[in-house]
């Protein structure tokens, strides 16, 4: 039997690294997709020490660059490798406003738009799998979020809470809209809240707290391994093979905010994302 292949984005530390190890230990060949070569190489070495099964390899892609995503997906498709699972784990939190190479606000640009383009360009590959799965790491922070189409990249007024919340809301809206597109195929997509994971995003994924408060609260956070459990469950468990478009906390379906459940907003974001990423003029 051919070994199943999974891509994990943001695999160089924290939850991404833990998810990569767990997926490999379930027998997968895991492509650890990282932006930074040196950190990626260290992560792969760290992962290999923890493997009891499966295999890992490093591949490089900057989710803050549409050109980089296009050239990466093109070379992946040309390689002839199979793809069964894509776990969109990479996430950035920026205390001050930053931009991606394409001029997007960094959190929306990486957390949503970068993953949007990566996934859309690899959909045909996933459809060739007997059980293709896309797992998108969102957050309870989606409840603070709204999509401000008048100023989505927050050029006028920047707020870390609003920006992060907007990017995580976009993750769920995209999950729900993509599930509709994938109806009738053998590919499912689900989103999750990882719990308050102690990662080195700079600020905690769940709360947006700064480092001082983060250190104070760290004992109460789940470890990256605990946080990765739901991602691995969604990527591998047989009981949810045909579940799609849902949001999970601790391996159970969970309620979402009113905005996240808004189909009209999901449609609007879908159209906007296609234009922003050049998938549609």
PDB file of C-alpha atoms in Angstrom:
ATOM      1  CA  UNK A   1       0.000   0.000   0.000  1.00  0.00           C
ATOM      2  CA  UNK A   2       1.322   3.456  -0.886  1.00  0.00           C
ATOM      3  CA  UNK A   3       2.228   5.653   2.051  1.00  0.00           C
ATOM      4  CA  UNK A   4      -0.226   8.534   2.508  1.00  0.00           C
ATOM      5  CA  UNK A   5       1.183  12.050   2.180  1.00  0.00           C
ATOM      6  CA  UNK A   6       0.336  15.079   4.338  1.00  0.00           C
ATOM      7  CA  UNK A   7       1.474  18.693   4.092  1.00  0.00           C
ATOM      8  CA  UNK A   8       1.611  20.639   7.368  1.00  0.00           C
ATOM      9  CA  UNK A   9       2.174  24.397   7.081  1.00  0.00           C
ATOM     10  CA  UNK A  10       4.028  26.308   9.773  1.00  0.00           C
ATOM     11  CA  UNK A  11       5.671  23.047  10.804  1.00  0.00           C
ATOM     12  CA  UNK A  12       8.848  24.536  12.250  1.00  0.00           C
ATOM     13  CA  UNK A  13       7.681  24.833  15.865  1.00  0.00           C
ATOM     14  CA  UNK A  14       4.893  24.467  18.397  1.00  0.00           C
ATOM     15  CA  UNK A  15       1.685  22.898  17.193  1.00  0.00           C
ATOM     16  CA  UNK A  16       2.889  22.495  13.588  1.00  0.00           C
ATOM     17  CA  UNK A  17       5.899  20.472  14.681  1.00  0.00           C
ATOM     18  CA  UNK A  18       3.795  18.384  17.098  1.00  0.00           C
ATOM     19  CA  UNK A  19       1.185  17.765  14.371  1.00  0.00           C
ATOM     20  CA  UNK A  20       3.908  16.687  11.923  1.00  0.00           C
ATOM     21  CA  UNK A  21       5.310  14.171  14.420  1.00  0.00           C
ATOM     22  CA  UNK A  22       1.868  12.741  15.254  1.00  0.00           C
ATOM     23  CA  UNK A  23       0.910  12.418  11.576  1.00  0.00           C
ATOM     24  CA  UNK A  24       4.187  10.654  10.781  1.00  0.00           C
ATOM     25  CA  UNK A  25       3.711   8.327  13.744  1.00  0.00           C
ATOM     26  CA  UNK A  26       0.372   7.356  12.214  1.00  0.00           C
ATOM     27  CA  UNK A  27       2.295   6.189   9.151  1.00  0.00           C
ATOM     28  CA  UNK A  28       2.141   9.295   6.945  1.00  0.00           C
ATOM     29  CA  UNK A  29       4.940  10.818   4.927  1.00  0.00           C
ATOM     30  CA  UNK A  30       4.783  14.397   6.206  1.00  0.00           C
ATOM     31  CA  UNK A  31       5.977  17.368   4.221  1.00  0.00           C
ATOM     32  CA  UNK A  32       6.872  19.980   6.799  1.00  0.00           C
ATOM     33  CA  UNK A  33       6.229  23.224   4.952  1.00  0.00           C
ATOM     34  CA  UNK A  34       8.257  26.077   6.424  1.00  0.00           C
ATOM     35  CA  UNK A  35       9.303  29.563   5.394  1.00  0.00           C
ATOM     36  CA  UNK A  36      12.745  29.596   6.994  1.00  0.00           C
ATOM     37  CA  UNK A  37      15.283  26.973   5.849  1.00  0.00           C
ATOM     38  CA  UNK A  38      17.419  26.958   8.990  1.00  0.00           C
ATOM     39  CA  UNK A  39      14.469  26.737  11.390  1.00  0.00           C
ATOM     40  CA  UNK A  40      12.856  24.152   9.125  1.00  0.00           C
ATOM     41  CA  UNK A  41      15.968  21.969   9.158  1.00  0.00           C
ATOM     42  CA  UNK A  42      16.118  22.144  12.958  1.00  0.00           C
ATOM     43  CA  UNK A  43      12.429  21.176  13.139  1.00  0.00           C
ATOM     44  CA  UNK A  44      12.922  18.178  10.843  1.00  0.00           C
ATOM     45  CA  UNK A  45      15.835  16.964  12.991  1.00  0.00           C
ATOM     46  CA  UNK A  46      13.706  17.441  16.115  1.00  0.00           C
ATOM     47  CA  UNK A  47      10.818  15.532  14.486  1.00  0.00           C
ATOM     48  CA  UNK A  48      13.016  12.624  13.361  1.00  0.00           C
ATOM     49  CA  UNK A  49      14.140  11.964  16.943  1.00  0.00           C
ATOM     50  CA  UNK A  50      10.475  11.560  17.958  1.00  0.00           C
ATOM     51  CA  UNK A  51       9.407   9.250  15.105  1.00  0.00           C
ATOM     52  CA  UNK A  52       8.314   5.683  15.739  1.00  0.00           C
ATOM     53  CA  UNK A  53       6.787   5.320  12.266  1.00  0.00           C
ATOM     54  CA  UNK A  54       6.315   7.243   9.018  1.00  0.00           C
ATOM     55  CA  UNK A  55       8.717   9.826   7.629  1.00  0.00           C
ATOM     56  CA  UNK A  56       9.198  13.584   7.329  1.00  0.00           C
ATOM     57  CA  UNK A  57      10.847  15.957   4.891  1.00  0.00           C
ATOM     58  CA  UNK A  58      11.316  19.710   4.703  1.00  0.00           C
ATOM     59  CA  UNK A  59       9.933  21.823   1.877  1.00  0.00           C
ATOM     60  CA  UNK A  60      10.061  25.616   1.724  1.00  0.00           C
ATOM     61  CA  UNK A  61       7.279  28.067   0.949  1.00  0.00           C
ATOM     62  CA  UNK A  62       6.581  31.599   2.158  1.00  0.00           C
ATOM     63  CA  UNK A  63       2.829  31.940   2.690  1.00  0.00           C
ATOM     64  CA  UNK A  64       3.331  35.706   2.713  1.00  0.00           C
ATOM     65  CA  UNK A  65       4.197  35.652  -0.999  1.00  0.00           C
ATOM     66  CA  UNK A  66       1.668  34.725  -3.701  1.00  0.00           C
ATOM     67  CA  UNK A  67       4.508  34.163  -6.199  1.00  0.00           C
ATOM     68  CA  UNK A  68       6.225  31.769  -3.815  1.00  0.00           C
ATOM     69  CA  UNK A  69       2.978  29.844  -3.263  1.00  0.00           C
ATOM     70  CA  UNK A  70       2.425  29.572  -7.023  1.00  0.00           C
ATOM     71  CA  UNK A  71       5.933  28.324  -7.736  1.00  0.00           C
ATOM     72  CA  UNK A  72       5.791  25.886  -4.793  1.00  0.00           C
ATOM     73  CA  UNK A  73       2.463  24.344  -5.842  1.00  0.00           C
ATOM     74  CA  UNK A  74       3.630  24.109  -9.453  1.00  0.00           C
ATOM     75  CA  UNK A  75       6.765  22.200  -8.458  1.00  0.00           C
ATOM     76  CA  UNK A  76       4.769  19.993  -6.055  1.00  0.00           C
ATOM     77  CA  UNK A  77       2.301  19.061  -8.809  1.00  0.00           C
ATOM     78  CA  UNK A  78       5.142  18.396 -11.266  1.00  0.00           C
ATOM     79  CA  UNK A  79       6.883  16.133  -8.725  1.00  0.00           C
ATOM     80  CA  UNK A  80       4.072  13.600  -9.172  1.00  0.00           C
ATOM     81  CA  UNK A  81       3.747  13.145  -5.393  1.00  0.00           C
ATOM     82  CA  UNK A  82       0.343  12.153  -4.047  1.00  0.00           C
ATOM     83  CA  UNK A  83      -1.427  14.386  -1.529  1.00  0.00           C
ATOM     84  CA  UNK A  84      -3.979  13.065   0.950  1.00  0.00           C
ATOM     85  CA  UNK A  85      -4.038  15.663   3.727  1.00  0.00           C
ATOM     86  CA  UNK A  86      -3.308  19.372   3.952  1.00  0.00           C
ATOM     87  CA  UNK A  87      -3.178  20.902   7.436  1.00  0.00           C
ATOM     88  CA  UNK A  88      -3.251  24.706   7.299  1.00  0.00           C
ATOM     89  CA  UNK A  89      -1.563  25.377  10.615  1.00  0.00           C
ATOM     90  CA  UNK A  90       0.734  28.348   9.934  1.00  0.00           C
ATOM     91  CA  UNK A  91      -0.335  31.459  11.785  1.00  0.00           C
ATOM     92  CA  UNK A  92       1.094  34.862  12.504  1.00  0.00           C
ATOM     93  CA  UNK A  93       0.170  37.407  15.137  1.00  0.00           C
ATOM     94  CA  UNK A  94       1.687  40.872  14.770  1.00  0.00           C
ATOM     95  CA  UNK A  95       1.530  43.464  17.544  1.00  0.00           C
ATOM     96  CA  UNK A  96       2.348  46.235  15.045  1.00  0.00           C
ATOM     97  CA  UNK A  97       0.903  46.388  11.536  1.00  0.00           C
ATOM     98  CA  UNK A  98       3.049  44.491   9.032  1.00  0.00           C
ATOM     99  CA  UNK A  99       2.579  43.674   5.359  1.00  0.00           C
ATOM    100  CA  UNK A 100       3.224  40.610   3.229  1.00  0.00           C
ATOM    101  CA  UNK A 101       5.219  40.817  -0.001  1.00  0.00           C
ATOM    102  CA  UNK A 102       1.959  41.536  -1.831  1.00  0.00           C
ATOM    103  CA  UNK A 103       0.994  44.411   0.455  1.00  0.00           C
ATOM    104  CA  UNK A 104      -1.616  42.472   2.434  1.00  0.00           C
ATOM    105  CA  UNK A 105      -1.922  43.035   6.182  1.00  0.00           C
ATOM    106  CA  UNK A 106       0.218  40.183   7.516  1.00  0.00           C
ATOM    107  CA  UNK A 107      -2.342  38.286   9.621  1.00  0.00           C
ATOM    108  CA  UNK A 108      -5.034  38.275   6.927  1.00  0.00           C
ATOM    109  CA  UNK A 109      -2.356  37.742   4.261  1.00  0.00           C
ATOM    110  CA  UNK A 110      -0.744  34.657   5.807  1.00  0.00           C
ATOM    111  CA  UNK A 111      -3.468  33.166   8.012  1.00  0.00           C
ATOM    112  CA  UNK A 112      -6.168  33.385   5.336  1.00  0.00           C
ATOM    113  CA  UNK A 113      -5.085  34.509   1.848  1.00  0.00           C
ATOM    114  CA  UNK A 114      -1.833  32.516   1.708  1.00  0.00           C
ATOM    115  CA  UNK A 115      -3.629  29.347   2.771  1.00  0.00           C
ATOM    116  CA  UNK A 116      -6.539  30.116   0.424  1.00  0.00           C
ATOM    117  CA  UNK A 117      -4.225  30.180  -2.606  1.00  0.00           C
ATOM    118  CA  UNK A 118      -2.179  27.157  -1.471  1.00  0.00           C
ATOM    119  CA  UNK A 119      -5.307  25.045  -0.960  1.00  0.00           C
ATOM    120  CA  UNK A 120      -7.063  26.161  -4.145  1.00  0.00           C
ATOM    121  CA  UNK A 121      -3.981  25.316  -6.225  1.00  0.00           C
ATOM    122  CA  UNK A 122      -3.636  21.864  -4.617  1.00  0.00           C
ATOM    123  CA  UNK A 123      -7.333  20.890  -4.732  1.00  0.00           C
ATOM    124  CA  UNK A 124      -6.966  18.773  -7.873  1.00  0.00           C
ATOM    125  CA  UNK A 125      -4.166  16.823  -6.165  1.00  0.00           C
ATOM    126  CA  UNK A 126      -6.335  16.240  -3.087  1.00  0.00           C
ATOM    127  CA  UNK A 127      -9.232  15.099  -5.282  1.00  0.00           C
ATOM    128  CA  UNK A 128      -7.030  12.256  -6.556  1.00  0.00           C
ATOM    129  CA  UNK A 129      -6.882  10.841  -3.017  1.00  0.00           C
ATOM    130  CA  UNK A 130      -9.510   8.290  -1.967  1.00  0.00           C
ATOM    131  CA  UNK A 131     -10.076  10.324   1.207  1.00  0.00           C
ATOM    132  CA  UNK A 132      -8.668  13.835   0.806  1.00  0.00           C
ATOM    133  CA  UNK A 133      -8.801  16.019   3.893  1.00  0.00           C
ATOM    134  CA  UNK A 134      -8.148  19.692   4.519  1.00  0.00           C
ATOM    135  CA  UNK A 135      -7.792  20.848   8.117  1.00  0.00           C
ATOM    136  CA  UNK A 136      -7.730  24.580   8.855  1.00  0.00           C
ATOM    137  CA  UNK A 137      -6.503  25.817  12.223  1.00  0.00           C
ATOM    138  CA  UNK A 138      -8.795  28.675  13.243  1.00  0.00           C
ATOM    139  CA  UNK A 139      -9.392  29.912  16.798  1.00  0.00           C
ATOM    140  CA  UNK A 140     -12.017  30.998  19.289  1.00  0.00           C
ATOM    141  CA  UNK A 141     -10.714  34.484  18.410  1.00  0.00           C
ATOM    142  CA  UNK A 142     -13.008  34.317  15.349  1.00  0.00           C
ATOM    143  CA  UNK A 143     -15.733  35.518  17.723  1.00  0.00           C
ATOM    144  CA  UNK A 144     -14.057  38.942  17.954  1.00  0.00           C
ATOM    145  CA  UNK A 145     -13.741  39.139  14.201  1.00  0.00           C
ATOM    146  CA  UNK A 146     -15.570  40.848  11.395  1.00  0.00           C
ATOM    147  CA  UNK A 147     -14.545  41.192   7.759  1.00  0.00           C
ATOM    148  CA  UNK A 148     -14.133  44.875   7.029  1.00  0.00           C
ATOM    149  CA  UNK A 149     -14.301  44.940   3.225  1.00  0.00           C
ATOM    150  CA  UNK A 150     -13.879  48.743   3.251  1.00  0.00           C
ATOM    151  CA  UNK A 151     -10.415  48.395   4.793  1.00  0.00           C
ATOM    152  CA  UNK A 152      -9.589  44.677   5.113  1.00  0.00           C
ATOM    153  CA  UNK A 153      -5.849  45.313   5.356  1.00  0.00           C
ATOM    154  CA  UNK A 154      -6.331  47.845   8.161  1.00  0.00           C
ATOM    155  CA  UNK A 155      -4.439  50.703   6.511  1.00  0.00           C
ATOM    156  CA  UNK A 156      -6.454  53.333   8.407  1.00  0.00           C
ATOM    157  CA  UNK A 157      -6.660  51.854  11.888  1.00  0.00           C
ATOM    158  CA  UNK A 158      -4.737  48.837  13.152  1.00  0.00           C
ATOM    159  CA  UNK A 159      -5.864  46.618  16.013  1.00  0.00           C
ATOM    160  CA  UNK A 160      -4.239  43.304  16.855  1.00  0.00           C
ATOM    161  CA  UNK A 161      -7.489  41.935  18.305  1.00  0.00           C
ATOM    162  CA  UNK A 162      -9.577  42.949  15.297  1.00  0.00           C
ATOM    163  CA  UNK A 163      -6.914  41.868  12.817  1.00  0.00           C
ATOM    164  CA  UNK A 164      -6.340  38.445  14.346  1.00  0.00           C
ATOM    165  CA  UNK A 165     -10.076  37.944  14.860  1.00  0.00           C
ATOM    166  CA  UNK A 166     -10.715  38.893  11.227  1.00  0.00           C
ATOM    167  CA  UNK A 167      -8.138  36.370   9.964  1.00  0.00           C
ATOM    168  CA  UNK A 168      -9.560  33.562  12.121  1.00  0.00           C
ATOM    169  CA  UNK A 169     -13.147  34.393  11.109  1.00  0.00           C
ATOM    170  CA  UNK A 170     -11.968  34.245   7.487  1.00  0.00           C
ATOM    171  CA  UNK A 171     -10.627  30.722   8.180  1.00  0.00           C
ATOM    172  CA  UNK A 172     -14.084  29.483   9.221  1.00  0.00           C
ATOM    173  CA  UNK A 173     -15.994  31.300   6.469  1.00  0.00           C
ATOM    174  CA  UNK A 174     -13.584  29.823   3.905  1.00  0.00           C
ATOM    175  CA  UNK A 175     -13.943  26.340   5.438  1.00  0.00           C
ATOM    176  CA  UNK A 176     -17.720  26.504   5.167  1.00  0.00           C
ATOM    177  CA  UNK A 177     -17.709  27.910   1.615  1.00  0.00           C
ATOM    178  CA  UNK A 178     -15.069  25.449   0.401  1.00  0.00           C
ATOM    179  CA  UNK A 179     -17.103  22.540   1.837  1.00  0.00           C
ATOM    180  CA  UNK A 180     -19.957  23.575  -0.492  1.00  0.00           C
ATOM    181  CA  UNK A 181     -17.587  23.632  -3.481  1.00  0.00           C
ATOM    182  CA  UNK A 182     -16.318  20.166  -2.554  1.00  0.00           C
ATOM    183  CA  UNK A 183     -19.760  18.553  -2.170  1.00  0.00           C
ATOM    184  CA  UNK A 184     -19.868  15.348  -4.177  1.00  0.00           C
ATOM    185  CA  UNK A 185     -16.066  14.960  -4.186  1.00  0.00           C
ATOM    186  CA  UNK A 186     -13.966  12.752  -1.914  1.00  0.00           C
ATOM    187  CA  UNK A 187     -12.382  15.782  -0.215  1.00  0.00           C
ATOM    188  CA  UNK A 188     -13.599  17.214   3.096  1.00  0.00           C
ATOM    189  CA  UNK A 189     -12.579  20.383   4.919  1.00  0.00           C
ATOM    190  CA  UNK A 190     -13.007  21.239   8.594  1.00  0.00           C
ATOM    191  CA  UNK A 191     -11.731  23.960  10.917  1.00  0.00           C
ATOM    192  CA  UNK A 192     -10.701  23.773  14.539  1.00  0.00           C
ATOM    193  CA  UNK A 193      -9.869  25.758  17.643  1.00  0.00           C
ATOM    194  CA  UNK A 194      -6.688  24.251  19.084  1.00  0.00           C
ATOM    195  CA  UNK A 195      -7.227  25.323  22.681  1.00  0.00           C
ATOM    196  CA  UNK A 196      -4.899  27.836  24.299  1.00  0.00           C
ATOM    197  CA  UNK A 197      -1.727  26.390  22.853  1.00  0.00           C
ATOM    198  CA  UNK A 198       1.630  27.522  24.196  1.00  0.00           C
ATOM    199  CA  UNK A 199       3.303  28.236  20.854  1.00  0.00           C
ATOM    200  CA  UNK A 200       5.958  30.759  19.959  1.00  0.00           C
ATOM    201  CA  UNK A 201       3.770  32.870  17.698  1.00  0.00           C
ATOM    202  CA  UNK A 202       4.970  35.848  19.707  1.00  0.00           C
ATOM    203  CA  UNK A 203       1.551  36.259  21.219  1.00  0.00           C
ATOM    204  CA  UNK A 204      -0.741  33.465  22.165  1.00  0.00           C
ATOM    205  CA  UNK A 205      -3.074  32.257  19.399  1.00  0.00           C
ATOM    206  CA  UNK A 206      -6.065  32.118  21.679  1.00  0.00           C
ATOM    207  CA  UNK A 207      -5.940  35.383  23.576  1.00  0.00           C
ATOM    208  CA  UNK A 208      -3.671  37.842  21.814  1.00  0.00           C
ATOM    209  CA  UNK A 209      -1.986  38.480  25.188  1.00  0.00           C
ATOM    210  CA  UNK A 210       1.486  39.980  25.236  1.00  0.00           C
ATOM    211  CA  UNK A 211       4.531  38.049  26.399  1.00  0.00           C
ATOM    212  CA  UNK A 212       4.449  39.053  30.090  1.00  0.00           C
ATOM    213  CA  UNK A 213       0.873  37.836  30.582  1.00  0.00           C
ATOM    214  CA  UNK A 214       1.671  34.866  28.347  1.00  0.00           C
ATOM    215  CA  UNK A 215       4.503  33.782  30.681  1.00  0.00           C
ATOM    216  CA  UNK A 216       2.223  34.184  33.682  1.00  0.00           C
ATOM    217  CA  UNK A 217      -0.525  32.046  32.141  1.00  0.00           C
ATOM    218  CA  UNK A 218       1.719  29.511  30.412  1.00  0.00           C
ATOM    219  CA  UNK A 219       1.126  26.749  33.022  1.00  0.00           C
ATOM    220  CA  UNK A 220      -2.582  26.806  32.111  1.00  0.00           C
ATOM    221  CA  UNK A 221      -2.066  26.429  28.379  1.00  0.00           C
ATOM    222  CA  UNK A 222      -2.279  23.122  26.612  1.00  0.00           C
ATOM    223  CA  UNK A 223       0.987  21.801  25.254  1.00  0.00           C
ATOM    224  CA  UNK A 224       1.424  21.875  21.466  1.00  0.00           C
ATOM    225  CA  UNK A 225       0.897  18.090  21.551  1.00  0.00           C
ATOM    226  CA  UNK A 226      -2.528  18.513  23.176  1.00  0.00           C
ATOM    227  CA  UNK A 227      -3.389  21.256  20.704  1.00  0.00           C
ATOM    228  CA  UNK A 228      -2.414  19.118  17.738  1.00  0.00           C
ATOM    229  CA  UNK A 229      -4.718  16.260  18.759  1.00  0.00           C
ATOM    230  CA  UNK A 230      -7.836  17.767  17.192  1.00  0.00           C
ATOM    231  CA  UNK A 231      -5.947  18.513  13.965  1.00  0.00           C
ATOM    232  CA  UNK A 232      -4.710  14.921  13.752  1.00  0.00           C
ATOM    233  CA  UNK A 233      -8.195  13.618  14.603  1.00  0.00           C
ATOM    234  CA  UNK A 234      -9.733  15.646  11.752  1.00  0.00           C
ATOM    235  CA  UNK A 235      -6.979  14.529   9.381  1.00  0.00           C
ATOM    236  CA  UNK A 236      -7.131  10.812  10.111  1.00  0.00           C
ATOM    237  CA  UNK A 237     -10.173   9.564  12.031  1.00  0.00           C
ATOM    238  CA  UNK A 238     -12.503   7.271  10.091  1.00  0.00           C
ATOM    239  CA  UNK A 239     -15.646   8.327  11.955  1.00  0.00           C
ATOM    240  CA  UNK A 240     -15.560  11.798  10.406  1.00  0.00           C
ATOM    241  CA  UNK A 241     -14.602  10.756   6.886  1.00  0.00           C
ATOM    242  CA  UNK A 242     -17.746  12.341   5.399  1.00  0.00           C
ATOM    243  CA  UNK A 243     -18.032  15.310   7.778  1.00  0.00           C
ATOM    244  CA  UNK A 244     -17.254  18.639   6.104  1.00  0.00           C
ATOM    245  CA  UNK A 245     -17.657  22.368   6.708  1.00  0.00           C
ATOM    246  CA  UNK A 246     -17.674  22.032  10.498  1.00  0.00           C
ATOM    247  CA  UNK A 247     -15.793  23.659  13.385  1.00  0.00           C
ATOM    248  CA  UNK A 248     -14.283  21.501  16.134  1.00  0.00           C
ATOM    249  CA  UNK A 249     -12.962  22.012  19.646  1.00  0.00           C
ATOM    250  CA  UNK A 250     -11.293  19.046  21.409  1.00  0.00           C
ATOM    251  CA  UNK A 251     -12.413  16.613  18.695  1.00  0.00           C
ATOM    252  CA  UNK A 252     -16.089  17.604  19.039  1.00  0.00           C
ATOM    253  CA  UNK A 253     -18.251  19.846  16.862  1.00  0.00           C
ATOM    254  CA  UNK A 254     -18.606  23.297  18.382  1.00  0.00           C
ATOM    255  CA  UNK A 255     -20.812  26.359  17.853  1.00  0.00           C
ATOM    256  CA  UNK A 256     -19.529  29.298  15.798  1.00  0.00           C
ATOM    257  CA  UNK A 257     -20.293  33.009  15.924  1.00  0.00           C
ATOM    258  CA  UNK A 258     -23.233  34.481  14.032  1.00  0.00           C
ATOM    259  CA  UNK A 259     -20.859  36.089  11.526  1.00  0.00           C
ATOM    260  CA  UNK A 260     -19.033  32.800  10.943  1.00  0.00           C
ATOM    261  CA  UNK A 261     -22.399  31.189  10.108  1.00  0.00           C
ATOM    262  CA  UNK A 262     -23.308  33.935   7.597  1.00  0.00           C
ATOM    263  CA  UNK A 263     -23.464  32.335   4.118  1.00  0.00           C
ATOM    264  CA  UNK A 264     -23.653  35.726   2.400  1.00  0.00           C
ATOM    265  CA  UNK A 265     -20.469  36.839   4.146  1.00  0.00           C
ATOM    266  CA  UNK A 266     -18.788  33.544   3.194  1.00  0.00           C
ATOM    267  CA  UNK A 267     -19.745  34.074  -0.472  1.00  0.00           C
ATOM    268  CA  UNK A 268     -18.466  37.650  -0.424  1.00  0.00           C
ATOM    269  CA  UNK A 269     -15.160  36.597   1.175  1.00  0.00           C
ATOM    270  CA  UNK A 270     -14.774  33.808  -1.406  1.00  0.00           C
ATOM    271  CA  UNK A 271     -15.146  36.265  -4.309  1.00  0.00           C
ATOM    272  CA  UNK A 272     -12.866  38.821  -2.661  1.00  0.00           C
ATOM    273  CA  UNK A 273     -10.193  36.188  -1.890  1.00  0.00           C
ATOM    274  CA  UNK A 274     -10.211  34.948  -5.484  1.00  0.00           C
ATOM    275  CA  UNK A 275      -9.579  38.490  -6.701  1.00  0.00           C
ATOM    276  CA  UNK A 276      -6.928  39.279  -4.076  1.00  0.00           C
ATOM    277  CA  UNK A 277      -4.951  36.138  -4.920  1.00  0.00           C
ATOM    278  CA  UNK A 278      -5.314  36.544  -8.685  1.00  0.00           C
ATOM    279  CA  UNK A 279      -7.397  33.374  -9.070  1.00  0.00           C
ATOM    280  CA  UNK A 280     -10.028  35.557 -10.706  1.00  0.00           C
ATOM    281  CA  UNK A 281      -9.708  39.008 -12.253  1.00  0.00           C
TER     282      UNK A 281
END
